XYZ file of C-alpha atoms in Angstrom:
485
model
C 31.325 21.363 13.731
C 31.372 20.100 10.282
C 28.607 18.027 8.786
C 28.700 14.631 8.344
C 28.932 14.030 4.599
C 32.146 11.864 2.468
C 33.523 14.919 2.274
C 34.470 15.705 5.544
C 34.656 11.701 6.134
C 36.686 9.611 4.451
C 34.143 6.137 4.356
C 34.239 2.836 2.547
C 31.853 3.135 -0.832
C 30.222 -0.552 -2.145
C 29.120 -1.805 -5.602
C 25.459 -1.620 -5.536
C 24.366 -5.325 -4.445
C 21.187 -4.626 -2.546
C 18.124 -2.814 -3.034
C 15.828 -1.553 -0.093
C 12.249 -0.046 -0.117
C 12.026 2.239 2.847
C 14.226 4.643 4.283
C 12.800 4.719 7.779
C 14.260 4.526 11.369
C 13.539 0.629 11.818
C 15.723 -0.479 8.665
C 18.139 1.874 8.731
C 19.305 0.709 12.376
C 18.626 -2.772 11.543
C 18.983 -3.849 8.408
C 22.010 -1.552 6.906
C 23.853 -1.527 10.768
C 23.866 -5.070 9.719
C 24.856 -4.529 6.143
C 27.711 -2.071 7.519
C 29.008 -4.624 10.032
C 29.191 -7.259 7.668
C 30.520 -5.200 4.952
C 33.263 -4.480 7.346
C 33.898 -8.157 8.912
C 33.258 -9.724 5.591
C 34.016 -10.038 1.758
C 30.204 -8.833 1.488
C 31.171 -5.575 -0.246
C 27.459 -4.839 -0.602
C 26.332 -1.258 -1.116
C 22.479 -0.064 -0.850
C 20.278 1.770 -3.008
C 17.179 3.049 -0.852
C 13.759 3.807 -2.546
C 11.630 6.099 -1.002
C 8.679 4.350 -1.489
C 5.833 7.337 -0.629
C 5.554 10.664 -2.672
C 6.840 13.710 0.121
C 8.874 16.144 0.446
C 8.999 16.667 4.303
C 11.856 14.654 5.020
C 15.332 15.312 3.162
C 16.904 12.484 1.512
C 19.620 10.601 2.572
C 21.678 12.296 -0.084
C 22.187 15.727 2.025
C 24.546 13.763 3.852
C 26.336 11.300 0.972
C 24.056 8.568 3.057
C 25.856 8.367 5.930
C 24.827 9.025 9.247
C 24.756 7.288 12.885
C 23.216 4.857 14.588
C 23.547 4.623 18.294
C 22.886 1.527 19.835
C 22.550 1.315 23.738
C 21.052 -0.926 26.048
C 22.257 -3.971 28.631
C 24.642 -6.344 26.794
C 24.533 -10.230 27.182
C 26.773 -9.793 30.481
C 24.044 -7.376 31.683
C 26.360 -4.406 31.189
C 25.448 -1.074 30.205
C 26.595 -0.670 26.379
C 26.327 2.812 24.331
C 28.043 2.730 20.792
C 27.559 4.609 17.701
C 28.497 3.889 14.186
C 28.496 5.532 11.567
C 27.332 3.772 8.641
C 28.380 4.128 5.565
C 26.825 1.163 3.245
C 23.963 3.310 1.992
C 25.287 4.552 -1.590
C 22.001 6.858 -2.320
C 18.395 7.184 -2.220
C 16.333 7.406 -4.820
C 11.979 9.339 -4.543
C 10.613 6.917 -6.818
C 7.533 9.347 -7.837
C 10.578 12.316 -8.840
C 13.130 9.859 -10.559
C 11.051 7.065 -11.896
C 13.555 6.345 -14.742
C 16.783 5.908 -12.085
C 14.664 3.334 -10.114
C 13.903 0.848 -13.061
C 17.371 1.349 -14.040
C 18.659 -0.464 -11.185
C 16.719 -3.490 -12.666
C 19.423 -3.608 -15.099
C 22.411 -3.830 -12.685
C 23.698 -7.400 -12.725
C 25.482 -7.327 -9.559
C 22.003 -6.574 -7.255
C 21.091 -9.874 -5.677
C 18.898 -8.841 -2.649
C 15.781 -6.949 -1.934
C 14.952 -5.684 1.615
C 11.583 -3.645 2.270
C 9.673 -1.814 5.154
C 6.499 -0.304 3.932
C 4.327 -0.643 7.174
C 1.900 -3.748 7.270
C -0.079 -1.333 5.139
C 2.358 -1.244 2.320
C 1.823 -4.741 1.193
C -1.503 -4.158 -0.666
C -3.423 -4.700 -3.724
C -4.884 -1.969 -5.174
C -6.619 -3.110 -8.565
C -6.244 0.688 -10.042
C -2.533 0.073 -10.768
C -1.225 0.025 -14.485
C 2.009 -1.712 -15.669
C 3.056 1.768 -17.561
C 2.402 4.256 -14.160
C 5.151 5.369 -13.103
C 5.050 4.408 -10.807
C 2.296 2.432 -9.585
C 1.046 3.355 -6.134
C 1.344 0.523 -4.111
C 4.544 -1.161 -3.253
C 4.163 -4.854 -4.242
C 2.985 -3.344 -8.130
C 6.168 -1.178 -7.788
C 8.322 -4.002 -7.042
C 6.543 -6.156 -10.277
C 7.163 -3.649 -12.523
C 10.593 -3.213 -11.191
C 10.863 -7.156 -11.943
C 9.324 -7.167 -14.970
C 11.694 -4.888 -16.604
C 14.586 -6.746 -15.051
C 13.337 -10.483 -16.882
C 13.139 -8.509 -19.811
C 16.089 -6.734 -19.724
C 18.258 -10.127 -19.056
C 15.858 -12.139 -21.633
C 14.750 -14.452 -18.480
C 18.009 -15.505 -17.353
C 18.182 -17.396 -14.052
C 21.184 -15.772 -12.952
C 19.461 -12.860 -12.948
C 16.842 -13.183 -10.061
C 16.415 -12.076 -6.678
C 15.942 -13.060 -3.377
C 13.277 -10.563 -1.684
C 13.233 -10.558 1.817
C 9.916 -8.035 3.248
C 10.522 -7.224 7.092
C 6.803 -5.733 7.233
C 5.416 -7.258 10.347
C 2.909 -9.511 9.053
C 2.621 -13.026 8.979
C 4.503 -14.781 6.446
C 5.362 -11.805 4.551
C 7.081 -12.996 1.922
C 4.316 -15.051 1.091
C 2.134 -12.482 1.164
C 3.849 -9.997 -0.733
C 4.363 -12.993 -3.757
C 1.121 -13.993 -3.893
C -0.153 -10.109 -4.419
C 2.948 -9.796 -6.938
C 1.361 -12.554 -8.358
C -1.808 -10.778 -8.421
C -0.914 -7.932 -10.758
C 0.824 -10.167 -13.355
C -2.906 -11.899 -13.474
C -4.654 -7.786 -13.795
C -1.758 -6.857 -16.111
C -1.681 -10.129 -18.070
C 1.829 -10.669 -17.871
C 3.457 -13.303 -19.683
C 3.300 -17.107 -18.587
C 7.654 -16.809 -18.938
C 7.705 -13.967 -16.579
C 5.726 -15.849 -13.696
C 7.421 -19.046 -14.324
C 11.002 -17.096 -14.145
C 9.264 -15.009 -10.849
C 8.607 -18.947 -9.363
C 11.758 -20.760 -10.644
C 14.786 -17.935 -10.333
C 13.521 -15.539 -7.314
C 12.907 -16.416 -3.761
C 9.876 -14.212 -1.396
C 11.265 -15.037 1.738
C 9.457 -14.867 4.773
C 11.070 -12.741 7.788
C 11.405 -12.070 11.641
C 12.736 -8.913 12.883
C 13.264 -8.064 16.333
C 14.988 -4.859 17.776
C 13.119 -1.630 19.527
C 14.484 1.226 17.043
C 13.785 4.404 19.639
C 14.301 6.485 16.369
C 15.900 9.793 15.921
C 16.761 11.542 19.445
C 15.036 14.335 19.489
C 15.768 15.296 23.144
C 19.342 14.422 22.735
C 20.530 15.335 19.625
C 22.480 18.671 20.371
C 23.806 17.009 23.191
C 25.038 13.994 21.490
C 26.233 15.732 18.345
C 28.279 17.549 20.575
C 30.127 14.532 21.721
C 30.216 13.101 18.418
C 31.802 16.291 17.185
C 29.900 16.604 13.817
C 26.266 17.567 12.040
C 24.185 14.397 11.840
C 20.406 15.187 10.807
C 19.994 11.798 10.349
C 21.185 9.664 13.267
C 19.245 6.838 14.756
C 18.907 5.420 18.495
C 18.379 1.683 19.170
C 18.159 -0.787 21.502
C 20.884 -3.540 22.047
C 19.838 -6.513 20.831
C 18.452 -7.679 17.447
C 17.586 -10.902 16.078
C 16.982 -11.430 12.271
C 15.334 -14.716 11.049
C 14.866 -15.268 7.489
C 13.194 -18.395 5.680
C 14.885 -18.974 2.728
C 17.274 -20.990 0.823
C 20.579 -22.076 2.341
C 22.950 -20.064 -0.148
C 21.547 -16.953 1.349
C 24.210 -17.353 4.560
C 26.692 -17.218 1.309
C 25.281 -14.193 -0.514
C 25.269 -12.819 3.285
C 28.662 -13.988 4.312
C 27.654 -14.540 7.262
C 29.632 -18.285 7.498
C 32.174 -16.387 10.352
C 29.804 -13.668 11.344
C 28.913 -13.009 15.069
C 25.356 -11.165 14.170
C 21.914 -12.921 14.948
C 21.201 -13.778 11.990
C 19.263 -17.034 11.312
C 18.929 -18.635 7.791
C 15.966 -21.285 8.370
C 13.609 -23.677 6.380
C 10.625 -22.636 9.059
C 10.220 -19.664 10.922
C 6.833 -20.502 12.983
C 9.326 -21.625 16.035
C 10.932 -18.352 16.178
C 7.519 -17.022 16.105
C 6.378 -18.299 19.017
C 9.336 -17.993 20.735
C 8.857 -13.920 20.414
C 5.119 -13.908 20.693
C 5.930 -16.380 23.726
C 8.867 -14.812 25.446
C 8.778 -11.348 24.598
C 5.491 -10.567 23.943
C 3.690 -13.249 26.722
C 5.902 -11.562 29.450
C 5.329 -8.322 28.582
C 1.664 -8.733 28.562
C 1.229 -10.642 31.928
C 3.471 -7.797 33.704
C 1.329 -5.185 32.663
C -1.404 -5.716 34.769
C 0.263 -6.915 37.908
C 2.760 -4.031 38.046
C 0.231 -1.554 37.226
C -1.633 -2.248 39.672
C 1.060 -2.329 41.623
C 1.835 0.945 41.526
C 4.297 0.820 39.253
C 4.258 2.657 36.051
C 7.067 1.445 33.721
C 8.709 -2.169 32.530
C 11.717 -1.146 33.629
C 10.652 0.147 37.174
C 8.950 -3.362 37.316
C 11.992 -5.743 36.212
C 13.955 -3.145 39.204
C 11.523 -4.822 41.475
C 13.107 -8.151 43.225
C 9.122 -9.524 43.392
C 8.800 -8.449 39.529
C 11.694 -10.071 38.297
C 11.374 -13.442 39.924
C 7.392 -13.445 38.859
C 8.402 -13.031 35.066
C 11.519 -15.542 35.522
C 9.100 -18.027 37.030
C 6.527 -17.277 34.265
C 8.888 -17.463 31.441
C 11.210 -20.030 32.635
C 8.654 -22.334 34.194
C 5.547 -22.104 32.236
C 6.550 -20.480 28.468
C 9.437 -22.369 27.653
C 8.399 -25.677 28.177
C 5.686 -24.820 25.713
C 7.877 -24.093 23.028
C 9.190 -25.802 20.287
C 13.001 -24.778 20.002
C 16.335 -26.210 21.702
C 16.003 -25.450 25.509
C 18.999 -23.922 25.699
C 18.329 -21.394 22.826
C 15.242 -20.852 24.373
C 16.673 -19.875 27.537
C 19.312 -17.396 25.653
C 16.522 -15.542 24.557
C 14.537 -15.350 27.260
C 17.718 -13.801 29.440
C 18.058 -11.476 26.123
C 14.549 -10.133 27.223
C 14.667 -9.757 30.549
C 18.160 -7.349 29.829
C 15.893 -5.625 27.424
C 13.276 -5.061 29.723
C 16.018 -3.684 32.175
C 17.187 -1.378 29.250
C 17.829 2.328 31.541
C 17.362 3.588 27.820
C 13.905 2.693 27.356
C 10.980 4.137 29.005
C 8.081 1.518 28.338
C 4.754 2.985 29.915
C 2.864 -0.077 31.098
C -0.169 1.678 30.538
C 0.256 2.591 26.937
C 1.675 -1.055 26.354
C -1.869 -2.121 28.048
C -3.551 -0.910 24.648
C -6.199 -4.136 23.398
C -5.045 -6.268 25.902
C -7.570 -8.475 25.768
C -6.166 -9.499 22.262
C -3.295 -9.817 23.496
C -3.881 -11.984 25.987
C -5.563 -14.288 23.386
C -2.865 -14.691 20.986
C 0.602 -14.106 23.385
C -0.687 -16.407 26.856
C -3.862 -18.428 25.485
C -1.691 -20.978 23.438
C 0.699 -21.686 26.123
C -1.454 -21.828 28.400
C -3.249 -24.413 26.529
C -0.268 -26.693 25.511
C 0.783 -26.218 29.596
C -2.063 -27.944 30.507
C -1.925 -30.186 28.096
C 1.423 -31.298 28.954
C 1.140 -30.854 33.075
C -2.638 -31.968 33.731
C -2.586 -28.385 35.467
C -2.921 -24.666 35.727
C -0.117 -22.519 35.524
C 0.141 -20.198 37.890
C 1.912 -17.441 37.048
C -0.787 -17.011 33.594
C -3.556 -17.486 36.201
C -1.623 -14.736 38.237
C -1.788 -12.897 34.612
C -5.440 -13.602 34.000
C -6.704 -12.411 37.442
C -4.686 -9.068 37.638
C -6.150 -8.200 34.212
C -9.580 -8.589 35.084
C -8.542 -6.425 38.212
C -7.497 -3.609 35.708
C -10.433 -3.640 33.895
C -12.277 -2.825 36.666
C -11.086 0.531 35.863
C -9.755 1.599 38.916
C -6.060 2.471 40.759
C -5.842 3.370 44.142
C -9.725 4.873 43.259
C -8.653 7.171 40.426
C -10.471 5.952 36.589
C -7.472 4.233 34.230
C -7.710 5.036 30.922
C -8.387 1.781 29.541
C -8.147 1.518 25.797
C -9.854 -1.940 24.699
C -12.547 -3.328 22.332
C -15.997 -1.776 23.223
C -17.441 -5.347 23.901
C -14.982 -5.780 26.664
C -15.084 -2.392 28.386
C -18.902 -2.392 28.308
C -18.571 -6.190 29.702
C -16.278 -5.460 32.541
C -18.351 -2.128 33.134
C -21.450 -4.283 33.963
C -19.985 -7.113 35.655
C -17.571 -5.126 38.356
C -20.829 -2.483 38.708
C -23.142 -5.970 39.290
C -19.930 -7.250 41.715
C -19.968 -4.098 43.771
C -23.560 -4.035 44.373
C -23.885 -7.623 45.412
C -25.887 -9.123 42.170
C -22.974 -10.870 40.937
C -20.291 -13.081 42.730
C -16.762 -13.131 42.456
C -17.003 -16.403 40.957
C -19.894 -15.229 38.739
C -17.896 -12.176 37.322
C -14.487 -14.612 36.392
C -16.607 -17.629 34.614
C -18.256 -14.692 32.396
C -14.610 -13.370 31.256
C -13.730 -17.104 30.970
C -16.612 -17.841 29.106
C -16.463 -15.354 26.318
C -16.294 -18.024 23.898
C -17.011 -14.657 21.063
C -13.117 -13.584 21.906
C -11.741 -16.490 23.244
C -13.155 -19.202 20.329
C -13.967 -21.779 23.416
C -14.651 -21.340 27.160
C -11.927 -21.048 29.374
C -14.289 -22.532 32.154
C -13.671 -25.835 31.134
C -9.947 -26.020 31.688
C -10.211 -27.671 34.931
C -9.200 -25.768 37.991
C -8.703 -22.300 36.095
C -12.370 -20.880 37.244
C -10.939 -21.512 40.563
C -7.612 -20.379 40.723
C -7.927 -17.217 38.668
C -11.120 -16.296 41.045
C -9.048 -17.054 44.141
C -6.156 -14.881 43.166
C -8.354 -12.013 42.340
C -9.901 -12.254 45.590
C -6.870 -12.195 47.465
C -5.569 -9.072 45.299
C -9.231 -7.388 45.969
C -8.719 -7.757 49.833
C -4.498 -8.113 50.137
C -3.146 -6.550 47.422
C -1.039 -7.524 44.421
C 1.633 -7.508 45.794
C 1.328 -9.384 48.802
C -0.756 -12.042 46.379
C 2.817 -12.548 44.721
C 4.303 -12.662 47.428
C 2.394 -15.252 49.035
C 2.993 -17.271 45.975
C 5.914 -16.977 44.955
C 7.352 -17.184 48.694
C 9.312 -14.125 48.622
């Protein structure tokens, strides 16, 4: 088979418009699939120089292969069909190790036609390390790369307007472009940069805040003979990924225009706030996933996707999402509802193995910042409980007992709450603590939970009678029972 290389294939090359630190799984099979796509249903005609951000050698670079290689993207489509299709992409133009070829990475500062900057250093990239000098080269952490990098570009154009970027981080952190601009910020303070630099940085470049959403499976390890053989060529670099994606920026308007995304058909949103799309994820997505994973475990089921095959599953999370979450949030009802269909197809994904029980990791967080705020703003609105969260609530303080069919579950959780749950299920069993006793404690853990739960009227009450009916009847038949199945 031959290799996969411009050689052997004859693919589109761009003028170097964008520049992207990180050359891992996620961006590759999210952001340039989407740069390839538009590059070929567009007049975007946007190459990509990738900096390898991190001094190794382990990994080649893209190079080896002229940057091309495959992404395979699988998963249930908005019809609910089963969809495999690879791609090869070919808007990568090189990579470049920033700690071997220092020079060729602040040259790109001079190119005129770069407009956008894309990064992926972890959430641990965008740091602040005080150590860093203007004249390293080059400076260890990423957001004093990226100054530098800037610096030399003002200087290079003598400050000219024209000449700045818009800088779009997909690290998954809050706000991250405006965390990654007020650290830039930071080092032209420690390196005493001039007061025309920052005031270009402020007037002539936009940090734009982003939300990225696709499961990137990475490279197939399992597969890869098997699929290179029905590809027909060498690809050391391919990349699996789920289905759907959903890419919300907040930035200025003319970025749908740099994009050309005016006639495109990818989900890509150009917005003046992002917090909505926020909660819709944290809501939706994560909300659903997190009030599953106790239920089904102790259900006796091990996997999302074994769970959403379950009629009783699938109508408890389109009760709790469609009933309870969504009137919570703050986004057209009908978009909302789009979404929430997109998740449930990519919680059916035959592609994706999600172990509940290594999802289950720190639920108790979880619980707190993907259920607690709609379940506060439901009972604001309604005067009541919900009842598929209470459902949640109860079947995670069943978990945390610790036990499945009497084998030990390896529950991996703050050390406050396993030693709490530890004392109150061992009081439970041996008759010093009541039911009712043991659920107003985990309510009333105003250290986690920043109030008590107890005085949300009703909740004491219903969570402690569902858990009582899944300690005697079983989860199951406790959804059943309320969901009238």
């Amino acid at each position: 088979m031959q290799a996969l290389n411009r050689k052997n294939f004859n693919k589109n090359k761009y003028p170097t418009k964008i520049m992207q630190y990180g050359e891992g799984n996620f961006l590759r099979a999210f952001i340039d699939w989407q740069i390839d796509k538009l590059n070929e249903t567009s007049d975007l005609n946007a190459g990509v120089a990738v900096i390898r951000p991190i001094d190794y050698d382990a990994i080649p670079l893209l190079n080896v292969q002229d940057g091309l290689y495959t992404t395979i993207i699988r998963g249930l489509n908005e019809q609910g069909e089963t969809v495999a299709d690879h791609r090869i992409i070919s808007s990568i133009n090189e990579e470049i190790p920033v700690y071997k070829d220092f020079p060729r990475y602040m040259a790109l500062a001079e190119n005129p036609d770069l407009k956008i900057i894309f990064s992926n250093t972890t959430e641990a990239g965008i740091e602040y390390i005080d150590t860093d000098k203007l004249d390293d080269a080059p400076a260890k952490a990423f957001p004093a790369k990226l100054t530098q990098w800037l610096f030399h570009r003002f200087n290079h154009f003598n400050g000219s307007p024209d000449s700045g970027m818009v800088i779009i981080p997909c690290e998954l952190i809050d706000y991250n472009g405006e965390k990654l601009k007020e650290i830039v910020f930071q080092y032209c303070q420690l390196w005493q940069l001039p007061h025309t630099f920052v005031t270009w940085l402020n007037e002539s470049n936009y940090f734009c805040s982003s939300l990225v959403d696709r499961i990137v499976t990475g490279f197939p390890r399992d597969e890869h003979q098997q699929l290179q053989e029905s590809l027909g060529y060498l690809d050391n670099f391919m990349v699996t990924a789920e289905y759907f994606h959903l890419f919300v920026i907040q930035g200025p308007q003319h970025l749908a225009e740099l994009l050309c995304l005016q006639n495109s058909d990818l989900n890509i949103k150009i917005v003046d706030d992002i917090s909505p799309y926020k909660q819709q994820k944290v809501g939706i997505l994560n909300g659903a996933h997190t009030a599953l994973v106790p239920l089904a475990y102790m259900a006796n089921i091990d996997s999302v996707g074994d769970a959403l095959a379950d009629p009783l599953f699938e109508k408890y999370l389109t009760q709790l999402i469609f009933s309870e979450i969504i009137p919570t949030l703050d986004l057209p009802e009908e978009e909302l509802k789009r979404f929430a269909n997109d998740v449930l197809n990519r919680f059916r994904n035959p592609y994706i193995c999600h172990l509940l029980l290594s999802i289950s990791l720190n639920s108790m967080t979880k619980f707190k910042t993907r259920i607690l705020p709609q379940l506060h703003t439901y009972v604001a609105t309604n005067n009541a409980v919900p009842n598929m969260m209470a459902l949640a609530i109860a079947g995670q303080i069943l978990m945390y007992k610790g036990l499945r069919n009497e084998q030990p579950i390896e529950l991996s959780d703050a050390p406050q709450w396993l030693e709490l749950f530890n004392t109150l299920w061992h009081d439970f069993d041996n008759n010093a603590l009541s039911l009712t006793a043991l659920v107003e404690q985990v309510l009333g853990a105003k250290w986690h939970w920043e109030s008590d739960l107890n005085e949300i009227p009703e909740l004491t009450a219903t969570v402690t009678t569902h858990l009582r009916t899944m300690l005697t009847n079983g989860v199951g038949a406790t959804l059943t029972n309320q969901l009238g199945q």
